[in-house]
Structures are given as structure tokens and as C-alpha cells.
Short mmCIF file of C-alpha atoms and ligand atoms in Angstrom, two decimals:
data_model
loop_
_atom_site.label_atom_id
_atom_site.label_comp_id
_atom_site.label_asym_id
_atom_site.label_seq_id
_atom_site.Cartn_x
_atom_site.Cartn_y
_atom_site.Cartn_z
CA UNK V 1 33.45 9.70 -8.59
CA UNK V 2 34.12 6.34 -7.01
CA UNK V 3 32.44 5.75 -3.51
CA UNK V 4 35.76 6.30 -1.45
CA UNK V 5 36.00 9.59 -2.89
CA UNK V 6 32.92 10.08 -2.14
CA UNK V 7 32.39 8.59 1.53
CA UNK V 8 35.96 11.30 1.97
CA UNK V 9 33.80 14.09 0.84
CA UNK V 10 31.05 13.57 2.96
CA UNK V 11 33.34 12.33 5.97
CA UNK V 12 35.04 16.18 5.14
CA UNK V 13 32.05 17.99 4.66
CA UNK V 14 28.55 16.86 5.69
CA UNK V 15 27.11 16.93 9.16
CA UNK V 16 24.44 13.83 9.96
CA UNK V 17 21.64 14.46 11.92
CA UNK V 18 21.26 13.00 15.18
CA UNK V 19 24.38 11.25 14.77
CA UNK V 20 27.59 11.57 17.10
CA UNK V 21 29.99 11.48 14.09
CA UNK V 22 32.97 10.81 16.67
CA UNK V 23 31.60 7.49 17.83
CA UNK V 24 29.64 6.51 14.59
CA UNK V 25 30.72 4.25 12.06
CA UNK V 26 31.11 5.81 8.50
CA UNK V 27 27.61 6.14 6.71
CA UNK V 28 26.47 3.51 3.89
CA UNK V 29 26.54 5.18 0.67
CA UNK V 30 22.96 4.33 -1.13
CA UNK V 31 23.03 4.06 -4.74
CA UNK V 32 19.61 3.01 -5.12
CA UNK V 33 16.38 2.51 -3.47
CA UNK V 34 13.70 0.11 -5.22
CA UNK V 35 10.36 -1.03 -3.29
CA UNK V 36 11.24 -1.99 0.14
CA UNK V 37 14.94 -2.51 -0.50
CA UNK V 38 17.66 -0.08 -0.09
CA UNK V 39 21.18 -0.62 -2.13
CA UNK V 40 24.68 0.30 -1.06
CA UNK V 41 27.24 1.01 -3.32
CA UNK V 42 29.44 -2.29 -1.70
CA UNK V 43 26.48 -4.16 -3.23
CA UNK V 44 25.21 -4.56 0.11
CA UNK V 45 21.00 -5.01 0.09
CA UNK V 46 18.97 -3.71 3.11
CA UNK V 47 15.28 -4.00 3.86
CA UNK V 48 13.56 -0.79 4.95
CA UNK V 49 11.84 -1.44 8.03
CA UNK V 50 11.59 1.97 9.32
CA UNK V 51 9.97 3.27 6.12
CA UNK V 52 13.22 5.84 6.03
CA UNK V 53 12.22 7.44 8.93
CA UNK V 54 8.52 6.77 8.80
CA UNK V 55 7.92 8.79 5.71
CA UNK V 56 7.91 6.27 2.80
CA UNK V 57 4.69 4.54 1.64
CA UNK V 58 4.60 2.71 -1.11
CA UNK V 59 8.34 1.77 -1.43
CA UNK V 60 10.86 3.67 -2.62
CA UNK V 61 11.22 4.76 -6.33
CA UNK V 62 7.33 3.70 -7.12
CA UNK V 63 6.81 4.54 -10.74
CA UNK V 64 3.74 6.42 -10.77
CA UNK V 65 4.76 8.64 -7.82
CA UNK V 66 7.70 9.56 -9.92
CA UNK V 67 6.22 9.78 -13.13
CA UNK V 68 4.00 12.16 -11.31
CA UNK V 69 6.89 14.78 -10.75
CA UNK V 70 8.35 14.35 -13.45
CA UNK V 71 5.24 15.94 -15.50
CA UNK V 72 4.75 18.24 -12.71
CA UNK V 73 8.05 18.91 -13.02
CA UNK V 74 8.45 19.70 -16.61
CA UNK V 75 4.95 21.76 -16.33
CA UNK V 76 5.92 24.00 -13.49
CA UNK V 77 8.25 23.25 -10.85
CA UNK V 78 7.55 26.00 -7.97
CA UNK V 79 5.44 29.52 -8.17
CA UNK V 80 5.13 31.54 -5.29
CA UNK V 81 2.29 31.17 -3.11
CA UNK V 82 0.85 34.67 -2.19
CA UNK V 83 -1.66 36.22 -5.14
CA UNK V 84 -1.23 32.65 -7.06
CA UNK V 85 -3.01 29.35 -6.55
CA UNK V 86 -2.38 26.19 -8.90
CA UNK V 87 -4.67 22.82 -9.65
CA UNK V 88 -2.34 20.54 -7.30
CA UNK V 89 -2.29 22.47 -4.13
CA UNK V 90 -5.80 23.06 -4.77
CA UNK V 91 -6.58 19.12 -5.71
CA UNK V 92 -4.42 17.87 -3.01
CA UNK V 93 -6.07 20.26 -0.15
CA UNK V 94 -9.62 19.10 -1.29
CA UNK V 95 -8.74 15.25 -0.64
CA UNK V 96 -6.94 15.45 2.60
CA UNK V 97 -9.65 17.88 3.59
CA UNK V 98 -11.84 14.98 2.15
CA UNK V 99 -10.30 12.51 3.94
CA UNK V 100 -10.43 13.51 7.75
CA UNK V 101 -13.84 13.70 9.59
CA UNK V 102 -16.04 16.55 10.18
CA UNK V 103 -15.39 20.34 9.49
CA UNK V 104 -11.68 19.86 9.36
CA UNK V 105 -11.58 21.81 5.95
CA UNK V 106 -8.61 24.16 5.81
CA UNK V 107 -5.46 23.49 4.70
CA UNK V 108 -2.14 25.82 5.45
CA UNK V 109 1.44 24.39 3.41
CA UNK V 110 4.02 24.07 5.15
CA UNK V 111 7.76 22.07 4.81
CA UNK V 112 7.58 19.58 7.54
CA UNK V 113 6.49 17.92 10.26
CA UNK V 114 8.14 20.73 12.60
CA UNK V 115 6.95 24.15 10.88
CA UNK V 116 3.25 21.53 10.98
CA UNK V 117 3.05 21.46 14.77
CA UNK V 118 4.77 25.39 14.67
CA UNK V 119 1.52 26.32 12.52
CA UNK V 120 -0.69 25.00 14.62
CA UNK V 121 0.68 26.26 17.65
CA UNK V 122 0.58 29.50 16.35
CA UNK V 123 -2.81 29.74 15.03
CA UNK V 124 -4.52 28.30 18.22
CA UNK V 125 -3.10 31.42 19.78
CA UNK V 126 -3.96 34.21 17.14
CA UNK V 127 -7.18 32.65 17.17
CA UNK V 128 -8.02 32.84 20.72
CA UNK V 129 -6.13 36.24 20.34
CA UNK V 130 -8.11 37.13 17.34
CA UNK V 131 -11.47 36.54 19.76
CA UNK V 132 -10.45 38.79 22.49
CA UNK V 133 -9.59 35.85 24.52
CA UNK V 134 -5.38 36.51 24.52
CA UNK V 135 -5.36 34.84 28.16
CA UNK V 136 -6.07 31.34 26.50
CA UNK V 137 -1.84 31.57 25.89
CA UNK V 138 -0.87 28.00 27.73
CA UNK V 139 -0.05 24.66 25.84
CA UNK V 140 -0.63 21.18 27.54
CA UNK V 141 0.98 18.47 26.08
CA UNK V 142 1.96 15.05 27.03
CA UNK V 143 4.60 13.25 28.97
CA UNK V 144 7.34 11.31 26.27
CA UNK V 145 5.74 13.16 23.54
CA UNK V 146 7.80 14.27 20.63
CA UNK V 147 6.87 17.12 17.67
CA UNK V 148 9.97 18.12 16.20
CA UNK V 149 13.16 20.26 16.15
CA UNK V 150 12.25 23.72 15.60
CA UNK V 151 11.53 26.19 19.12
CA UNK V 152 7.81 26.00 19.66
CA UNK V 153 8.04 22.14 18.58
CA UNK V 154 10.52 21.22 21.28
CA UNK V 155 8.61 23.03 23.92
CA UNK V 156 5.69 20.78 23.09
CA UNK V 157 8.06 18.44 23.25
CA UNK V 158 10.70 19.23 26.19
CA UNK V 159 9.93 16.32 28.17
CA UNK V 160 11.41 13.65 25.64
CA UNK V 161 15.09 14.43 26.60
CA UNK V 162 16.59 15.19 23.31
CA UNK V 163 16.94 19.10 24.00
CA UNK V 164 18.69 19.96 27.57
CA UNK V 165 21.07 22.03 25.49
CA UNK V 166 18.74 24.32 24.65
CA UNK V 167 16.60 24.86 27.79
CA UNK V 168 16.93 28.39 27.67
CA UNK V 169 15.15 28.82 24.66
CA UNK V 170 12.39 26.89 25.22
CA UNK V 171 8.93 28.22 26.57
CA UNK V 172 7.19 26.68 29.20
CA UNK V 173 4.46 24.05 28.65
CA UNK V 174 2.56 21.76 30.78
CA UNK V 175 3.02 17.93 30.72
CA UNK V 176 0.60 15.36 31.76
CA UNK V 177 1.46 11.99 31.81
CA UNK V 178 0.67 9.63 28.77
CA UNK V 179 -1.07 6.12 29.20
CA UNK V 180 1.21 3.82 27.46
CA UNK V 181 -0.48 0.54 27.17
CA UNK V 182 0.80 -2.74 25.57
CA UNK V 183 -0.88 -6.42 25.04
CA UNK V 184 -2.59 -7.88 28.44
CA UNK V 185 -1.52 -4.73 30.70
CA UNK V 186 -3.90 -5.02 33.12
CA UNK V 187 -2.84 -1.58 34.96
CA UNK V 188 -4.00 0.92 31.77
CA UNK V 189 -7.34 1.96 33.24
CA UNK V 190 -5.59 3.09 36.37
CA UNK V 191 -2.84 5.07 34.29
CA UNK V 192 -5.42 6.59 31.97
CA UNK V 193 -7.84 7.61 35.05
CA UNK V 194 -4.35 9.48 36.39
CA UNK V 195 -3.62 11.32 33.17
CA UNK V 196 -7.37 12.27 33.22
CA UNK V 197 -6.88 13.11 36.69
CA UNK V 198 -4.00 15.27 35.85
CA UNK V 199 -5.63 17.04 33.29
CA UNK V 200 -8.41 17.84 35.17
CA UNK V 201 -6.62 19.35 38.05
CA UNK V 202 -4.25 21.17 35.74
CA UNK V 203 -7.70 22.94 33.92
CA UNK V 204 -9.08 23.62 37.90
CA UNK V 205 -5.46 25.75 38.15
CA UNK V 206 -5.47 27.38 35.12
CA UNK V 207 -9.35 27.70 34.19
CA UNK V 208 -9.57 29.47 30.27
CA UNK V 209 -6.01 29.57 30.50
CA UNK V 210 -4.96 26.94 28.20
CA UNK V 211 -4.46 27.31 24.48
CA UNK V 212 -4.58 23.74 22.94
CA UNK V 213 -3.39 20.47 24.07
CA UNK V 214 -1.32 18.59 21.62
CA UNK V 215 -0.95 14.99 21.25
CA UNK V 216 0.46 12.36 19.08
CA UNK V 217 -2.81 10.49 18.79
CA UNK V 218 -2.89 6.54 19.65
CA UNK V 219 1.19 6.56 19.43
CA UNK V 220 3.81 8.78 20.70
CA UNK V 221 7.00 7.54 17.79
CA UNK V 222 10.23 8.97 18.72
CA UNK V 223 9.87 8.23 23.14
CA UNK V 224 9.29 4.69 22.02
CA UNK V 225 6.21 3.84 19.47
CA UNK V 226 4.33 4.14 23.15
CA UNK V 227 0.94 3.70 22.16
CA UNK V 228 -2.51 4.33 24.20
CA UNK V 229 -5.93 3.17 23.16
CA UNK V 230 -8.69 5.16 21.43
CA UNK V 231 -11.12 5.43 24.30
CA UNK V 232 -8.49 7.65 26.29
CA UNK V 233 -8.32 9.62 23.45
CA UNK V 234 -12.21 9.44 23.47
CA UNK V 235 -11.84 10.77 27.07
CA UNK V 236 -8.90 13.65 26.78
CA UNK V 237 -11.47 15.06 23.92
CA UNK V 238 -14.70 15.26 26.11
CA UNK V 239 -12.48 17.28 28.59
CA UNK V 240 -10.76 19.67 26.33
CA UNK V 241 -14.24 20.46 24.79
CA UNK V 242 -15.58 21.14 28.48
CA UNK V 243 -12.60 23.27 29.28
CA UNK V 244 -13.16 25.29 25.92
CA UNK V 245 -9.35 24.58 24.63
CA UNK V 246 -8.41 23.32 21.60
CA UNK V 247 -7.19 20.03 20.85
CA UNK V 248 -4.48 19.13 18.30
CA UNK V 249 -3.82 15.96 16.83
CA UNK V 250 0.01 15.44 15.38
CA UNK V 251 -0.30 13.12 12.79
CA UNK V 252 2.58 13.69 12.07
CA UNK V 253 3.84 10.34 12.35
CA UNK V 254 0.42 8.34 12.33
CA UNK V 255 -1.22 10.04 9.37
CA UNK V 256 -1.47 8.11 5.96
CA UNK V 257 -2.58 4.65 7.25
CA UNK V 258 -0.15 3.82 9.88
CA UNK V 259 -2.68 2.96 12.49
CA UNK V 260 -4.61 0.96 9.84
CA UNK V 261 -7.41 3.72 8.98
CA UNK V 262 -6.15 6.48 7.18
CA UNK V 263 -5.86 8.84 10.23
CA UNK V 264 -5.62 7.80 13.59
CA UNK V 265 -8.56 10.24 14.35
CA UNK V 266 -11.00 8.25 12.39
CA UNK V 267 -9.63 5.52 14.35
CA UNK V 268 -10.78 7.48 17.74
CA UNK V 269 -13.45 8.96 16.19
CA UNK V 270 -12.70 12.52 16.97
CA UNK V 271 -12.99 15.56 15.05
CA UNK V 272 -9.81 17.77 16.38
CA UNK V 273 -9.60 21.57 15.79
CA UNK V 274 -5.86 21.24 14.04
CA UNK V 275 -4.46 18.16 12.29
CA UNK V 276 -0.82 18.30 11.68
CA UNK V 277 0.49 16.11 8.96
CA UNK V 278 3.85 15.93 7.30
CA UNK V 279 5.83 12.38 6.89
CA UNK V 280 3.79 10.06 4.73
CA UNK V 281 2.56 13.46 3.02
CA UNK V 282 4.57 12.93 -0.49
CA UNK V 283 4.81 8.97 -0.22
CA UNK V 284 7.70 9.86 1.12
CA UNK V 285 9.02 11.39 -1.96
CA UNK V 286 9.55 15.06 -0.86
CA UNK V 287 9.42 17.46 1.97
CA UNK V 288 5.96 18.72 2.57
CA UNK V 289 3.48 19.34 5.37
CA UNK V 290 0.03 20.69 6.09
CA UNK V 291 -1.31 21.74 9.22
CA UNK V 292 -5.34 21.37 8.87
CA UNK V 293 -7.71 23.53 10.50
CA UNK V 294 -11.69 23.38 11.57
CA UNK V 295 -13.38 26.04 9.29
CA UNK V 296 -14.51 28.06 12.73
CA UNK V 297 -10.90 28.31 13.26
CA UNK V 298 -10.60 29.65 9.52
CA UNK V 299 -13.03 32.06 10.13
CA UNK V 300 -11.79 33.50 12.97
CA UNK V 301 -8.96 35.15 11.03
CA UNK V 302 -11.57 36.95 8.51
CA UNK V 303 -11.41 40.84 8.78
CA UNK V 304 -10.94 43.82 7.46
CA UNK V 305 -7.09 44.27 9.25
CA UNK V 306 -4.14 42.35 7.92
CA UNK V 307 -3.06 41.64 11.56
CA UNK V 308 -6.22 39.55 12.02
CA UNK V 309 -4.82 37.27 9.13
CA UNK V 310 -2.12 34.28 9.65
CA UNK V 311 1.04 36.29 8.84
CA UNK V 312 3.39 33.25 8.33
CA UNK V 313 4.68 31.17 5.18
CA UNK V 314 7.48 29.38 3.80
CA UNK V 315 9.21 30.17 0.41
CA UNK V 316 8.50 26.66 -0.52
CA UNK V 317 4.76 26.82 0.41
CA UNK V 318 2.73 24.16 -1.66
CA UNK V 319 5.55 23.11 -4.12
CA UNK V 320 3.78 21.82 -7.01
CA UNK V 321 6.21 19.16 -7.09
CA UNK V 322 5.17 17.57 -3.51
CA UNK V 323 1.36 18.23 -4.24
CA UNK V 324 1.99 15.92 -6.75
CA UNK V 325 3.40 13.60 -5.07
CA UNK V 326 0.98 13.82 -2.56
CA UNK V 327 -2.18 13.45 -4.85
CA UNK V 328 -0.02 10.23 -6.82
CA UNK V 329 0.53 8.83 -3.53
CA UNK V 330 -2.99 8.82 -2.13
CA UNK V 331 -3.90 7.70 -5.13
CA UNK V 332 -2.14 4.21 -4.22
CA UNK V 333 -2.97 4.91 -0.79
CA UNK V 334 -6.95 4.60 -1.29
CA UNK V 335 -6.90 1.45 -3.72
CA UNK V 336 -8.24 -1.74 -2.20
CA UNK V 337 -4.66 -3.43 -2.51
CA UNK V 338 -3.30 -1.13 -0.84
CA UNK V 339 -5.82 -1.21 2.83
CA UNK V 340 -5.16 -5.11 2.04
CA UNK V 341 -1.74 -4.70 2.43
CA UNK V 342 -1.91 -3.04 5.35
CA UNK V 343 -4.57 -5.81 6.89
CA UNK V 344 -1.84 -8.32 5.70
CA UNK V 345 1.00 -6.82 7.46
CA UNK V 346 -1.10 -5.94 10.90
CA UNK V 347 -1.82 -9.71 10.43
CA UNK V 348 1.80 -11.21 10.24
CA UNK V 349 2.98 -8.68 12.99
CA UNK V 350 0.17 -9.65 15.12
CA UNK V 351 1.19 -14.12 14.51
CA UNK V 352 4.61 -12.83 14.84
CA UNK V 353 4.93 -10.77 17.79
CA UNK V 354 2.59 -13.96 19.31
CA UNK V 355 5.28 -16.07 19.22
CA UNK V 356 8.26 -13.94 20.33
CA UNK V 357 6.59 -13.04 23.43
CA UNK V 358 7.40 -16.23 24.98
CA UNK V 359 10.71 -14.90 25.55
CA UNK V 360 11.70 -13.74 28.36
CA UNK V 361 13.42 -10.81 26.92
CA UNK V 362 10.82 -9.70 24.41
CA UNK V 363 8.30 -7.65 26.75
CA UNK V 364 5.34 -4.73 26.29
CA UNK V 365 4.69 -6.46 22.95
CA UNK V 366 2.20 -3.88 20.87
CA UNK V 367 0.72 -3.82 18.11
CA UNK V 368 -1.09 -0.41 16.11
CA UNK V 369 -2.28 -1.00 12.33
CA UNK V 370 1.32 -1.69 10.61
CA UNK V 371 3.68 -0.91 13.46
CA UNK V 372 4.78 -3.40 16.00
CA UNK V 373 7.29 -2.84 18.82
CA UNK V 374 8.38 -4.78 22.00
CA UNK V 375 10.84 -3.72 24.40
CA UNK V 376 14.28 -5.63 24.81
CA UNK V 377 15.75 -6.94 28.03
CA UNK V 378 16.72 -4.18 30.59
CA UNK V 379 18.79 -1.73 29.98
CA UNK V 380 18.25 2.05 29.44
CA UNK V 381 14.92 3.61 27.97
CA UNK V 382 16.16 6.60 26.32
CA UNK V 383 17.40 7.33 22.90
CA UNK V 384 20.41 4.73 21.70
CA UNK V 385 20.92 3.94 25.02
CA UNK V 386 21.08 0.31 26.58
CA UNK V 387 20.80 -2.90 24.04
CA UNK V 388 20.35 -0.47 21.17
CA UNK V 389 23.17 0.43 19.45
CA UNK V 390 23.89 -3.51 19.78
CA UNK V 391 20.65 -4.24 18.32
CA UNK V 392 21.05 -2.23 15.10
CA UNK V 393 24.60 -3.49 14.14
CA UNK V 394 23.03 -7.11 14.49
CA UNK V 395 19.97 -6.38 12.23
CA UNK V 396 22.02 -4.36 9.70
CA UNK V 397 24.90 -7.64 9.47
CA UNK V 398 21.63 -9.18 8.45
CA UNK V 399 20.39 -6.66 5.92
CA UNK V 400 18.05 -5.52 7.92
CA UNK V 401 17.59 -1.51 8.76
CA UNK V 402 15.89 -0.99 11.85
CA UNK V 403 16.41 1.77 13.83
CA UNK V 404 15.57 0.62 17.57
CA UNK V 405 14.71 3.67 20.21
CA UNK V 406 16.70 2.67 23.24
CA UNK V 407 15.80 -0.36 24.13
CA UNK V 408 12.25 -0.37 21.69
CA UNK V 409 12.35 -2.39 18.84
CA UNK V 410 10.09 -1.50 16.31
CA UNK V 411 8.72 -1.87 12.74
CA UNK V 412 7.20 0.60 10.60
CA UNK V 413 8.12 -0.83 7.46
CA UNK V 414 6.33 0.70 4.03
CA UNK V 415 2.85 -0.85 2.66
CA UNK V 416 4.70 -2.48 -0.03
CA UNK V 417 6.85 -5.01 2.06
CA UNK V 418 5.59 -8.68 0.96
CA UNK V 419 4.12 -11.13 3.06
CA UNK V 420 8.20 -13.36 2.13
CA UNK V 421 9.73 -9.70 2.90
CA UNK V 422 8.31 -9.79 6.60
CA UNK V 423 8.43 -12.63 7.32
CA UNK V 424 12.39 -12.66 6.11
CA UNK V 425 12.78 -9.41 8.94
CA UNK V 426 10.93 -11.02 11.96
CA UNK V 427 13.15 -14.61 11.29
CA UNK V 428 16.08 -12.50 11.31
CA UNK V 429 14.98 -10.38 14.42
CA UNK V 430 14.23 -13.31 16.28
CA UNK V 431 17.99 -14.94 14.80
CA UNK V 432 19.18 -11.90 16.69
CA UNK V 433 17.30 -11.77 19.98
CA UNK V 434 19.24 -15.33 20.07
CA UNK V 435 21.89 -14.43 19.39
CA UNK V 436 22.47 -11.49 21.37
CA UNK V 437 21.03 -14.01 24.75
CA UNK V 438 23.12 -16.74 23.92
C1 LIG J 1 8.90 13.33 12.93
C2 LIG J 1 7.85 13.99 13.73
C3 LIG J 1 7.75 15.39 13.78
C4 LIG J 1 8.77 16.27 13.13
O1 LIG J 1 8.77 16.15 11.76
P1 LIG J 1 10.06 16.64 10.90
O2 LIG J 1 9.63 16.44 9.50
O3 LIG J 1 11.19 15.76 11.31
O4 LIG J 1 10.28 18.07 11.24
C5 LIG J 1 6.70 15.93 14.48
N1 LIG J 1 5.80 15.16 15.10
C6 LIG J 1 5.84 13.83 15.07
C7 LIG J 1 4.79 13.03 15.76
C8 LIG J 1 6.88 13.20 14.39
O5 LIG J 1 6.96 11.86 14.38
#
């Protein structure tokens, strides 16, 4: 088929997510997708700076990661998960279990980075149910944060303004406020002393009431890439342990060397009870997530009744075609050129990001291991409002894809982008900021 028949057969019968198809132009058909470069089927060339929604690592098509399904592939493509194990969920479980600090040993499959944080929800309260503690039913969460699509995961998440239409569904979860910080804020010890402050009055009201608190550690992506430092992450974990609660890291977004260490947690240096991890899971290959688990939490679910055990799964649990993926991909992920890449790129952001901010338009300037975001201008805060829209057409005439969150422009561009490559992107963003002043 040529691509007008096919751009009609999508425009006829495929529905894009978080698009308003009425208002949007018609999608770019990709024909191929090599490294950091994505191809159109108008020959058009663009650069990947959002990683394809933060999930890629390595670039796209990398050899081994593919070579690595294909022999999975041709071995055994998907067994059920109940009564069976097989050597790459197994493998795979053993080095992300190896990976993250502490007793953090357990690993439960799931598909994404919604059914993650659903998981983990879910067990924090069977296990406090499972101890004779079935008061502990509240969730705290955070102010901004975001943790997916699915029910549980937009009641974490209800305060980031993507789900008014489905109020009536969600359950109810306290917020706190988050302590976004950016470079020379000189006001984040007061904002972090008032989200400690919240917390602790919100424990006073509800003593052994609460659950877990859930937060996207060191950034919260989709409200912004708003981004608070370790130490208050230091702090929120002294205070959950004192209240008794559980804490929950979604890593969602950060996990796989983001933030510069492999997890943001070793980053903190905090040992949460549940890890949730989906995106950079596969390299970005495949749909997979795991939600990780202390082993006390494990044990908890030990009995002789079945309704002590975690009755929940996915048909898909533990494809042997994403563990592969996964164990190809951290493969790359641990060699030395890879953590150099990663230095390099925090290194360029950091020169780069220097020199915009002498705009006056280019504010909150931040940095976090390989992501960088500023905020443009005025304008609106919330998702594709303001400068935006404006921003993206700009960067994509250029051959860039970024994807900017209202008025947040941000990178998160995969670990194989050259030193030339990012360089090329910030030129062109600050071509644009120009432009778009001027
Ligand atoms: C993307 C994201 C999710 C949801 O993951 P999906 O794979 O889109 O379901 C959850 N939490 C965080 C922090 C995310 O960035």
C-alpha cells in the first residue's frame, strides 16, 4: 500500500491517544526508526528527543536488543504464567532485583506502567489487610503527580487535570503539595518544610490510617518534568517510616538511568517498600512492567488460604519476548559506554541550558541526569496549553520531535544521541526560542 492509502486508513479507522483528532494535523507515517532518528515515509528525518515517550534507551532498532527477540522468539514466544516459570523471567527478575538497594527482592509482571502503580496499590492494601490492619486503606500522594490511565492510577493521580471526565469513578486520595525546585531557587527549603508540614498534619488526622504514599521520585514527568531534590525525598521517607505506612516509588518514568544512577532511589538513597517500573523496561522495545516488592511485603501473603495470596495477573504476564528484551537491554545499560554516555549528555545539557538562561524567556532551567527542561515565556501551565502547541510545530519544521508539556520544554532524548546529535537539537531549540520572540 502506498502511504496515502494508508494515512486514509488510519484517518478512517484508528483512534490516537491523547490526541484531539478534530484539531490535529494528520499523523506522520514512520517507516523506520534507526538510533536516535525517526523516518517518515515523505523522507522526512526527525530526532527523538523524547525517547518515544520516555521508553526508548538505546535508540531505536539496536541490533542486539532485536537479535535478542528474535531467538527468544523463535524458542518460545509466550507460555502462561501460573504452574510455569521460564529462564528469562527468572534471569531478568534476579538483575532488577539485583539492581535496586536493600531487600527490594520480589518481582510481580505486569504490562505497563499503569497495571505497575495498580499492583502496587493493591498489594499495600492486601498486605496491611493480610496483617489484620484493614484500617491502613488511605493513599497519599502528591500534588501534579501523574501514574497512569487505568482507575486506581488516576486516583493517585487526580490532581494532574487530565481526568475531570471521569470524576465519578475515581476514589478519593490525599494530595500534598510537591517541592518543585529548579537552578538558584532560593525559596525550595520553605516549599519542602510545607509539604513536610502537610504531611505531618495529614498523619496527626488520620493516625494508622494511611496505606502507602506514592511518589514519582526526584521528578514528577507528565505535570512538567517538575523535579525536587533527594534530601526531601530523604525527609518524606523518615516520616512515612515513623507513621508505619508504606512508601512507593514510581519509577516509572525515572527508572533505567534517567536520573543518571540507574534508579532514582539509589540516587536518594532509600530503600522503598514497592518500586514500580515499566517504560525503559524493554529498551523500549515492548510493553512490559514490574512492580517490585520488599521481601517482608512478600511474606506477608504466605499462608495456607488462597485469599491470603495476590489474586491478580495479566494474560501477558512475563512475555518471554520482553524479558528478553529487558535482560539485552540492561545488558547495554550496565556497560561503561553506556553510564559515559549518560555523563556526556548531563554534561552538554548542563553548558547548554547555561547559556539559554540568559534569556528572558527561558526560566526554571533544571537539570536531572539526562533530562533538561525550562519553562517558556508565560502562558498556560497545563497540558498543550499556552506556547506549546506553537513550540512543537517549530521544532518538528526543524526535524526535531519534542513533545513540550504546556509551556515545559523538555529533553529526554535516548542514551545513544551523539555529542553532534545534541548539540544539532539545542542550536535548533534556541533557532526557535528566536524565532518565536522575534
Ligand atoms: C508513563 C507513566 C505511567 C504510566 O505508564 P503507561 O505505560 O503509560 O501506562 C505511570 N507513572 C509514571 C511516572 C509515568 O511516567
Amino acid at each position: 500500500m502506498n502511504p496515502e492509502e494508508l494515512l486514509a486508513l488510519d484517518a478512517r479507522h484508528v483512534w490516537h491517544p491523547f490526541t484531539q483528532a478534530a484539531a490535529a494535523k494528520p499523523p506522520m507515517l514512520a517507516v523506520s526508526a534507526q538510533g536516535a532518528t525517526i523516518t517518515a515515509a515523505d523522507g522526512r528525518r526527525f530526532l527523538d528527543l523524547v525517547s518515544s515517550w520516555w521508553v526508548n534507551l538505546h535508540g531505536h532498532g539496536h541490533p542486539a536488543v532485536a537479535a535478542a527477540i528474535a531467538r527468544q522468539a523463535a524458542e518460545m514466544e509466550q507460555v502462561i504464567f501460573a504452574d510455569f516459570t521460564h529462564a528469562p523471567a527468572a534471569q531478568l527478575a534476579a538483575r532488577v532485583a539485583g539492581l535496586l538497594p536493600g531487600d527490594l527482592d520480589r518481582v510481580f509482571y505486569s504490562d505497563d506502567g499503569s497495571t505497575a502503580v495498580e499492583v502496587a496499590m493493591k498489594l499495600s492494601l492486601q498486605y496491611w489487610r493480610n496483617r489484620g490492619i484493614a484500617e491502613r486503606d488511605q493513599f497519599v500522594c502528591f500534588e501534579g503527580g501523574y501514574h497512569g490511565d487505568t482507575v486506581g492510577a488516576m486516583s493517585a493521580g487526580h490532581s494532574s487535570g487530565f481526568f475531570s471526565a471521569w470524576k465519578g469513578m475515581l476514589f478519593p486520595v490525599e494530595t500534598v503539595p510537591f517541592p518543585a525546585t529548579w537552578d538558584g531557587d532560593d525559596s525550595v527549603a520553605t516549599k519542602e518544610a510545607e509539604a513536610l508540614d502537610a504531611l505531618d498534619r495529614l498523619f496527626a488526622a488520620k493516625p494508622g490510617r494511611v496505606s502507602a504514599v506514592l511518589i514519582e521520585p526526584l521528578i514528577q514527568g507528565a505535570s512538567g518534568m517538575r523535579m525536587c531534590r533527594p534530601a526531601f525525598l530523604t525527609a518524606l521517607a523518615e516520616r512515612v517510616r515513623a507513621e508505619g505506612a508504606l512508601l512507593i516509588f514510581d519509577e516509572v518514568m525515572t527508572g533505567f538511568g534517567r536520573t543518571g544512577p540507574i534508579f532514582a532511589c539509589l540516587k536518594a538513597g532509600i530503600v522503598p517498600d514497592l518500586v514500580c517500573l515499566s517504560k525503559g523496561l524493554t529498551g523500549g522495545f515492548l510493553p512490559m512492567a514490574m512492580t517490585v516488592a520488599r521481601e517482608g511485603i512478600y511474606r506477608e501473603f504466605l499462608g495456607p488460604d488462597l485469599d491470603r495470596a495476590f489474586l491478580h495477573g495479566h494474560s501477558y504476564t512475563a512475555n518471554p519476548l520482553g524479558c528478553a528484551a529487558g535482560l539485552a537491554s540492561l545488558d547495554l545499560l550496565l556497560d561503561d559506554a553506556c553510564t559515559a554516555r549518560r555523563a556526556a549528555i548531563e554534561a552538554i545539557h548542563r553548558v547548554r541550558l547555561d547559556d539559554l538562561a540568559t534569556r528572558a524567556d527561558t526560566t526554571r532551567t533544571r537539570i536531572c541526569g539526562t533530562i533538561a527542561a525550562f519553562d517558556v515565556g508565560g502562558g498556560g501551565t497545563g497540558y498543550g496549553a499556552g506556547i506549546g502547541p506553537r513550540l512543537k510545530a517549530a521544532a518538528l519544521d526543524r526535524g526535531l520531535l519534542l513533545r513540550p508539556l504546556g509551556n515545559v520544554l523538555y529533553l529526554l532524548p535516548p542514551y545513544c544521541l551523539s555529542d553532534d546529535e545534541l548539540h544539532h537539537a539545542w542550536d535548533g531549540i534556541a533557532e526557535i526560542l528566536a524565532e518565536l520572540a522575534g
